[in-house]
Tab-separated table of C-alpha atoms and ligand atoms in Angstrom:
chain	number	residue	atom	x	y	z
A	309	UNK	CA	0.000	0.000	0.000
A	310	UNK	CA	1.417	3.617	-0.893
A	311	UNK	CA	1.896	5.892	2.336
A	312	UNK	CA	-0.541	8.057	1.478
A	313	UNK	CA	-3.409	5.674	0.561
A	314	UNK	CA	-2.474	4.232	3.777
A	315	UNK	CA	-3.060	7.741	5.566
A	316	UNK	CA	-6.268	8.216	4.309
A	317	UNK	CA	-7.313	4.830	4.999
A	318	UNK	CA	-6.243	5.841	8.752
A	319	UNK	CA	-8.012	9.494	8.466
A	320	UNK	CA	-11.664	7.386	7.443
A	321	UNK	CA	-10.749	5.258	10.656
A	322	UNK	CA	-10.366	7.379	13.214
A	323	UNK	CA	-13.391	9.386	11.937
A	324	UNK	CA	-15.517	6.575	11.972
A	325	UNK	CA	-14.430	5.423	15.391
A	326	UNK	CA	-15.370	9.161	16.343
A	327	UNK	CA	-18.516	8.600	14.989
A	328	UNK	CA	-19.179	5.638	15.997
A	329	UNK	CA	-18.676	6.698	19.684
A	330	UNK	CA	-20.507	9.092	19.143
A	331	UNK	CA	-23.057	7.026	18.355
A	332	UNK	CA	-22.543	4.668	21.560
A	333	UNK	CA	-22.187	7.699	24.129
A	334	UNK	CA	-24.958	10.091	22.924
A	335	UNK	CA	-23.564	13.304	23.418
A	336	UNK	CA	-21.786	15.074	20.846
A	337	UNK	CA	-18.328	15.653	21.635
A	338	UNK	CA	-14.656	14.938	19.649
A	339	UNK	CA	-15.050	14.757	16.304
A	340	UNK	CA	-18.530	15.895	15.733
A	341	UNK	CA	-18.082	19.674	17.463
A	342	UNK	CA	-14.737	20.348	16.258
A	343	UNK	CA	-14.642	18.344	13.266
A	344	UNK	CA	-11.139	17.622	13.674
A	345	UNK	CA	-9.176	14.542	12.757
A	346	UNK	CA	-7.579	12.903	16.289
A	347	UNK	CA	-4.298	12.810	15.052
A	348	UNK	CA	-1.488	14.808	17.852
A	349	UNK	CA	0.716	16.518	15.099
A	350	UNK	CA	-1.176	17.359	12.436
A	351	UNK	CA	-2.916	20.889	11.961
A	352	UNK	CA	-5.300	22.161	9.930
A	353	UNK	CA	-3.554	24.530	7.457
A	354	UNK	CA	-3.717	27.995	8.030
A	355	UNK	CA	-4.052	28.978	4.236
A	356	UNK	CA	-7.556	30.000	2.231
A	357	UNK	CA	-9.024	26.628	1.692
A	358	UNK	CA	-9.083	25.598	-1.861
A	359	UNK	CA	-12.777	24.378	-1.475
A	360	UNK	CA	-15.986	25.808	-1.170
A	361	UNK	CA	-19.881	24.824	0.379
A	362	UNK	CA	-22.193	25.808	-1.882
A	363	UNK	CA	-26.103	25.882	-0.790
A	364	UNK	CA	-28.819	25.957	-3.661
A	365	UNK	CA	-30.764	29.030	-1.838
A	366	UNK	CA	-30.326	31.662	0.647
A	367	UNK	CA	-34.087	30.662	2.273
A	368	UNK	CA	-35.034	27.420	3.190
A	369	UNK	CA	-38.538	26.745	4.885
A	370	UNK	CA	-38.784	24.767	8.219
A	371	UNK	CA	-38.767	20.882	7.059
A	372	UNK	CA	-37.976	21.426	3.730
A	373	UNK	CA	-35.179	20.014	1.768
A	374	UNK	CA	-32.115	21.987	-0.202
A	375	UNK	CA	-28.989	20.919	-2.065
A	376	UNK	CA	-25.661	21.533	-0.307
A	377	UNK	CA	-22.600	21.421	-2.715
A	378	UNK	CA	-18.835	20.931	-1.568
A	379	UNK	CA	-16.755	21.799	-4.382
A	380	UNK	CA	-13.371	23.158	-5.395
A	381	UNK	CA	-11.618	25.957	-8.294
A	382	UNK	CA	-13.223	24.770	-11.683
A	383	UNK	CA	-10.485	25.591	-13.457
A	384	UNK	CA	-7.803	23.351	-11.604
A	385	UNK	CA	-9.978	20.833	-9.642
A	386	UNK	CA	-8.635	19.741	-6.027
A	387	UNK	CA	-10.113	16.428	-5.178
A	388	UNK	CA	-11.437	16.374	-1.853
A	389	UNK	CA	-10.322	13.199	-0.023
A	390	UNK	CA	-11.991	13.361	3.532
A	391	UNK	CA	-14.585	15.593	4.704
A	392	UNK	CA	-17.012	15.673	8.025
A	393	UNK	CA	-20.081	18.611	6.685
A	394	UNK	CA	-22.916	19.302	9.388
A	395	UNK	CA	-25.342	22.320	9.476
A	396	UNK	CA	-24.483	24.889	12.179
A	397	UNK	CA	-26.606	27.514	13.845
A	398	UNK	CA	-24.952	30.842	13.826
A	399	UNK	CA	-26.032	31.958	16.961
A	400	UNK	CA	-24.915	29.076	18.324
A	401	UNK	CA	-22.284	27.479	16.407
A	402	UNK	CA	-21.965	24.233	18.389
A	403	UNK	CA	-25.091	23.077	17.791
A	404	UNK	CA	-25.731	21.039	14.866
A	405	UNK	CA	-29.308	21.432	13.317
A	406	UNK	CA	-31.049	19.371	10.526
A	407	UNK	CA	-30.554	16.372	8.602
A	408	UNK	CA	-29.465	15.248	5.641
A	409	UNK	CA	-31.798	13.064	3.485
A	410	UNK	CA	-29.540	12.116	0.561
A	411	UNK	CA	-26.214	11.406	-0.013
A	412	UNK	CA	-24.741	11.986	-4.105
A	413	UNK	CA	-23.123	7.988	-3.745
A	414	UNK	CA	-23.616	5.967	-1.154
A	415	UNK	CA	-20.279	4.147	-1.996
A	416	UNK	CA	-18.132	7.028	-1.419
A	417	UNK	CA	-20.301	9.291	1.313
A	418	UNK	CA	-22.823	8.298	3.906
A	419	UNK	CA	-24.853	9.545	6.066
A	420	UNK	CA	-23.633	9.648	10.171
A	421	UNK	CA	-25.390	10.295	13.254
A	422	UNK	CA	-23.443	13.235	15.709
A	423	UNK	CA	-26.388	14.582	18.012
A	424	UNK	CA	-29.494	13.356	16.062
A	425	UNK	CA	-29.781	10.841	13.501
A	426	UNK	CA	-28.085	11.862	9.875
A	427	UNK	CA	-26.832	15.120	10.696
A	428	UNK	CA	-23.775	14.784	9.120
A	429	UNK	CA	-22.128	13.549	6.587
A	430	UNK	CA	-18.669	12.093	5.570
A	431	UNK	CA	-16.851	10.259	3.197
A	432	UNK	CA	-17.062	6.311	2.951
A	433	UNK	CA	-13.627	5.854	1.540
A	434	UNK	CA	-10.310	7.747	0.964
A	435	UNK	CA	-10.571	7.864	-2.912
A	436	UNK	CA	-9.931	10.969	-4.385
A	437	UNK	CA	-13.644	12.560	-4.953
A	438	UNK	CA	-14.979	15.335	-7.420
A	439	UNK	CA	-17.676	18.127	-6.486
A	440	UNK	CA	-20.336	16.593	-4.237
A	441	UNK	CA	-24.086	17.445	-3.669
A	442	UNK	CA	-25.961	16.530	-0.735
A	443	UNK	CA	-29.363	17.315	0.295
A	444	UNK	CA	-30.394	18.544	3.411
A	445	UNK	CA	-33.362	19.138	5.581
A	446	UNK	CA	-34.337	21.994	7.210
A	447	UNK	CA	-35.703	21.290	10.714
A	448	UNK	CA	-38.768	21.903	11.938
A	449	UNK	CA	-38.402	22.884	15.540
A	450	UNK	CA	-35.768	25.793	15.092
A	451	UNK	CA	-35.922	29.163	12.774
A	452	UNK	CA	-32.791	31.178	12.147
A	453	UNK	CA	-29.476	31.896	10.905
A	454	UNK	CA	-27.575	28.373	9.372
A	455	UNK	CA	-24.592	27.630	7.865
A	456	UNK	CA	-22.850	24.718	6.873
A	457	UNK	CA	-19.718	23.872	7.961
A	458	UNK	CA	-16.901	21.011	7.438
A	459	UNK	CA	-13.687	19.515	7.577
A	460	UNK	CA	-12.325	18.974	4.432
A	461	UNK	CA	-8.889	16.723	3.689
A	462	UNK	CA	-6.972	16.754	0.482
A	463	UNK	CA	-4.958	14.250	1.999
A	464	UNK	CA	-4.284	12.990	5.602
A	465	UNK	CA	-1.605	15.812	6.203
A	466	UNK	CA	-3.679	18.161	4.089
A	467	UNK	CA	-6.591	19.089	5.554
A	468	UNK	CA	-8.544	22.580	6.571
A	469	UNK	CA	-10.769	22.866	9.086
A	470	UNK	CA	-14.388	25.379	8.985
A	471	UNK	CA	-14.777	25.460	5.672
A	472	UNK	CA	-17.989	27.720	6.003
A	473	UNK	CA	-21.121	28.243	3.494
A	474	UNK	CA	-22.388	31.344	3.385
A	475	UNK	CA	-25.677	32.535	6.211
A	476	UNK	CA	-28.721	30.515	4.911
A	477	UNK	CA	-31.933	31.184	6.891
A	478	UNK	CA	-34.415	28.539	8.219
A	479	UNK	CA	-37.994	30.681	7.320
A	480	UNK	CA	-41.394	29.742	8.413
A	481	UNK	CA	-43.838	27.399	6.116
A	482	UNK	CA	-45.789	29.873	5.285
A	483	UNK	CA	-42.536	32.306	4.047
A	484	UNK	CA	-43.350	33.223	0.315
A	485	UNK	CA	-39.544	32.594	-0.800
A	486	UNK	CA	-39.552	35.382	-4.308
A	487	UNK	CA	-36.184	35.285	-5.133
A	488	UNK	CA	-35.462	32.741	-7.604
A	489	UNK	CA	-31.800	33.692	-7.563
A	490	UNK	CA	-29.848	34.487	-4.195
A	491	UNK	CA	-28.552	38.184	-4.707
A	492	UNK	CA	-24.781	38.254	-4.747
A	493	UNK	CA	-23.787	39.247	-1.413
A	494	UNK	CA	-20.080	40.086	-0.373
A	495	UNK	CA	-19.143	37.953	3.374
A	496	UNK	CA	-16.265	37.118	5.467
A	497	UNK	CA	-14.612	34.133	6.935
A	498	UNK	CA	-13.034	33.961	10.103
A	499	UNK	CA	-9.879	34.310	9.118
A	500	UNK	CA	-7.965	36.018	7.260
A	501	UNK	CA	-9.859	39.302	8.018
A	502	UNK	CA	-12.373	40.352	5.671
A	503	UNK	CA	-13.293	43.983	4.174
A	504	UNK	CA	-16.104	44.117	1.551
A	505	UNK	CA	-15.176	47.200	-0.662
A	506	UNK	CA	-15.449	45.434	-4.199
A	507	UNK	CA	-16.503	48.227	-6.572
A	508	UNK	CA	-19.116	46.977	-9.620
A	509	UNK	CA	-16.781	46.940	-12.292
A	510	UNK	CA	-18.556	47.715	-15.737
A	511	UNK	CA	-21.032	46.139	-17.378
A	512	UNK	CA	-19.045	44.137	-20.561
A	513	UNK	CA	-21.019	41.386	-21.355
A	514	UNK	CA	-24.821	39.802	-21.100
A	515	UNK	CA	-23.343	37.232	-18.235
A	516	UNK	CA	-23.194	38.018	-14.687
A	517	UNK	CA	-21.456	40.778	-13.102
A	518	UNK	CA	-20.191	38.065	-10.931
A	519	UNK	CA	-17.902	36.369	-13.397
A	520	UNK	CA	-16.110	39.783	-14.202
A	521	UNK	CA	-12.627	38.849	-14.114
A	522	UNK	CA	-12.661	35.255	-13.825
A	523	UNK	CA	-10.312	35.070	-16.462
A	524	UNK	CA	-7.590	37.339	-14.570
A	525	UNK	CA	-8.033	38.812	-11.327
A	526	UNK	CA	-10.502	36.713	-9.573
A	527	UNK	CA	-10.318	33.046	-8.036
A	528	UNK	CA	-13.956	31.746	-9.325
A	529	UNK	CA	-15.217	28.760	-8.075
A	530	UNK	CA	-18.581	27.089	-9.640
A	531	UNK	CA	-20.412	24.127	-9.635
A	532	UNK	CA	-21.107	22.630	-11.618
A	533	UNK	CA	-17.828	21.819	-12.883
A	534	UNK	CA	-16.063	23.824	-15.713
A	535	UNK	CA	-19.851	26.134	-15.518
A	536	UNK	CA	-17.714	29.654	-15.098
A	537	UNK	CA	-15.827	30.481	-18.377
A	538	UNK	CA	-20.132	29.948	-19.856
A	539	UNK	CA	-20.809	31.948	-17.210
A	540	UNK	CA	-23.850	29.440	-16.232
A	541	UNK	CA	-22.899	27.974	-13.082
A	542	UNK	CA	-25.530	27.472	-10.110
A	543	UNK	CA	-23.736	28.383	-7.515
A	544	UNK	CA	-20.186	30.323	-7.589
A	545	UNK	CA	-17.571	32.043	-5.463
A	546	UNK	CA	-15.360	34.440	-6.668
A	547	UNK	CA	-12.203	35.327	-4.230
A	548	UNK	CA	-10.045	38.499	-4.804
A	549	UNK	CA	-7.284	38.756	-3.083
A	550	UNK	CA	-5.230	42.111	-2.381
A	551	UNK	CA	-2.215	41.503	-0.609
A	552	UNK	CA	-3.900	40.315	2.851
A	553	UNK	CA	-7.046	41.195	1.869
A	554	UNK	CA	-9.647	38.748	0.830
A	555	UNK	CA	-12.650	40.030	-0.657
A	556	UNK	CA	-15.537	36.920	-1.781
A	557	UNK	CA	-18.690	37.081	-3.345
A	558	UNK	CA	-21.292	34.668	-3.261
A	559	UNK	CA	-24.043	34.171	-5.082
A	560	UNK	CA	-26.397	30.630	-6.061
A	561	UNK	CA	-29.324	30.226	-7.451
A	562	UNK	CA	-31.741	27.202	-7.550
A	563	UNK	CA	-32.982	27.080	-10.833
A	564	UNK	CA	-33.464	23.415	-11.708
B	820	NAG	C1	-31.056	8.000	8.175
B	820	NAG	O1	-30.525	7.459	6.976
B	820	NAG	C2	-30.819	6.089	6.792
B	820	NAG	C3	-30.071	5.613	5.577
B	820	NAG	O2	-30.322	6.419	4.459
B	820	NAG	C4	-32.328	5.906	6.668
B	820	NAG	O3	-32.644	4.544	6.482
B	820	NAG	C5	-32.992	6.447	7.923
B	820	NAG	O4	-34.404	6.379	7.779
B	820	NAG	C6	-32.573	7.896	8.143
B	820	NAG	N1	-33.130	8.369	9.415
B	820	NAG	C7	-33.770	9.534	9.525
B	820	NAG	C8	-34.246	9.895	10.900
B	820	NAG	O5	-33.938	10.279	8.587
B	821	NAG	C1	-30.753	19.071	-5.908
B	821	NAG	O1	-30.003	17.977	-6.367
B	821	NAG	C2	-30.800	17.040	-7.095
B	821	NAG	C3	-29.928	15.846	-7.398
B	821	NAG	O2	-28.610	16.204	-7.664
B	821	NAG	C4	-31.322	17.724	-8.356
B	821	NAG	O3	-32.132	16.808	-9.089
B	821	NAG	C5	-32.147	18.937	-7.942
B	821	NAG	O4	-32.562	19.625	-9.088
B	821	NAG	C6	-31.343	19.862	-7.061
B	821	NAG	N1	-32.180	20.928	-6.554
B	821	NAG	C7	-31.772	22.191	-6.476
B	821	NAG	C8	-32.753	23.139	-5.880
B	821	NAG	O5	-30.671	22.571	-6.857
């Protein structure tokens, strides 16, 4: 066996033993709060993490269902090896809300039980995996500010920890949700420290404004895959980054 397969073979291990203690104990603790691999020399990198959570809409209505994506650059695809992805409250970000109710490949990803059954997910096996879509139910007991968060591995050395989606809100049933498409909004992540101050560069092209320099001075991220040179992606991040200064923008829609 080749180190590395070896490592990840050990990384899907120890998560599952997590898990599955978890499981025996009841209370979430280890693993399923921090999301972190037990491992006592490895860190999470420090660096912007070269994948992204995508949700399909900014709304979701108590007990209904919406799409979650974890993806990486279309351009230069990094395959995401492991990964532990819950739903997080904002005000509260240790508690894990929801469920998830399908998994893209049950082969490679299952569903896993933290604080209530299937409220997270992770991978089956340390293969190398492309973009992957999960859905996810809202629940029906809680209304609020969401967000999904995970762990995601390249490799067992590799790995970054809260990987964030952007604020999706938990609405009422009877919420009339308009908006089709999720208005691009500019947000931060914890760290490196965030200023919004992107100025609307010029209309060029029919497209959206969003995929304005792409090509050149923007990181843009989009799923699905290879969806942002057409400029038809469902759900994209673009990342400019100014010396220490990271500015994103977010925007998805959930057109079918
Ligand atoms: C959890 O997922 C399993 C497997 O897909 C399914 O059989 C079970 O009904 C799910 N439980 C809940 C509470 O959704
Ligand atoms: C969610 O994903 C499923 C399966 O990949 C797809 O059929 C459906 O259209 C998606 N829904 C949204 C709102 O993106």
């Amino acid at each position: 066996m080749l180190p590395r397969k070896k490592c990840l073979l050990l990384l899907t291990i120890i998560v599952l033993i997590r898990s599955s203690q978890q499981h025996s104990s009841g209370a979430p603790s280890g693993a399923c709060i921090d999301q972190l691999p037990r491992h006592s020399t490895i860190i999470p990198q420090t660096s912007v993490p070269p994948y992204v959570i995508i949700p399909s809409a900014s709304q979701v209505r108590q007990g209904d269902t919406m799409n979650v994506t974890i993806g990486s650059p279309a351009g230069a695809p990094v395959p995401i090896g492991g990964f532990i992805l819950q739903a997080r409250q904002i005000q509260n970000p240790d508690t894990i809300v929801g469920k998830f109710t399908s998994v893209p490949d049950p082969g490679i990803t299952h569903m896993t039980t933290c604080s209530n059954q299937n409220d997270t997910v992770t991978h089956s096996n340390p293969q190398e995996k492309p973009a992957l879509t999960f859905q996810w139910q809202a629940p029906t007991d809680f209304l609020g500010g969401i967000e999904f968060r995970a762990t995601v591995a390249q490799s067992y050395a590799t790995f970054w920890r809260n990987v964030e989606s952007p604020l999706v809100e938990v609405v009422t049933r009877d919420t009339v949700i308009t908006t089709t498409a999720a208005p691009a909004t500019t947000t931060t992540t914890s760290a490196p420290p965030v200023t919004s101050d992107i100025s609307s560069p010029p209309v060029t092209e029919n497209r959206d404004l969003i995929y304005n320099g792409c090509d050149d001075t923007k990181l843009c991220f989009g799923v699905p895959q290879n969806c942002v040179s057409s400029g038809t992606c469902k759900g994209i991040v673009a990342v400019l980054v100014e010396g220490e200064k990271y500015t994103f923008e977010l925007q998805g829609t959930d057109k079918p």
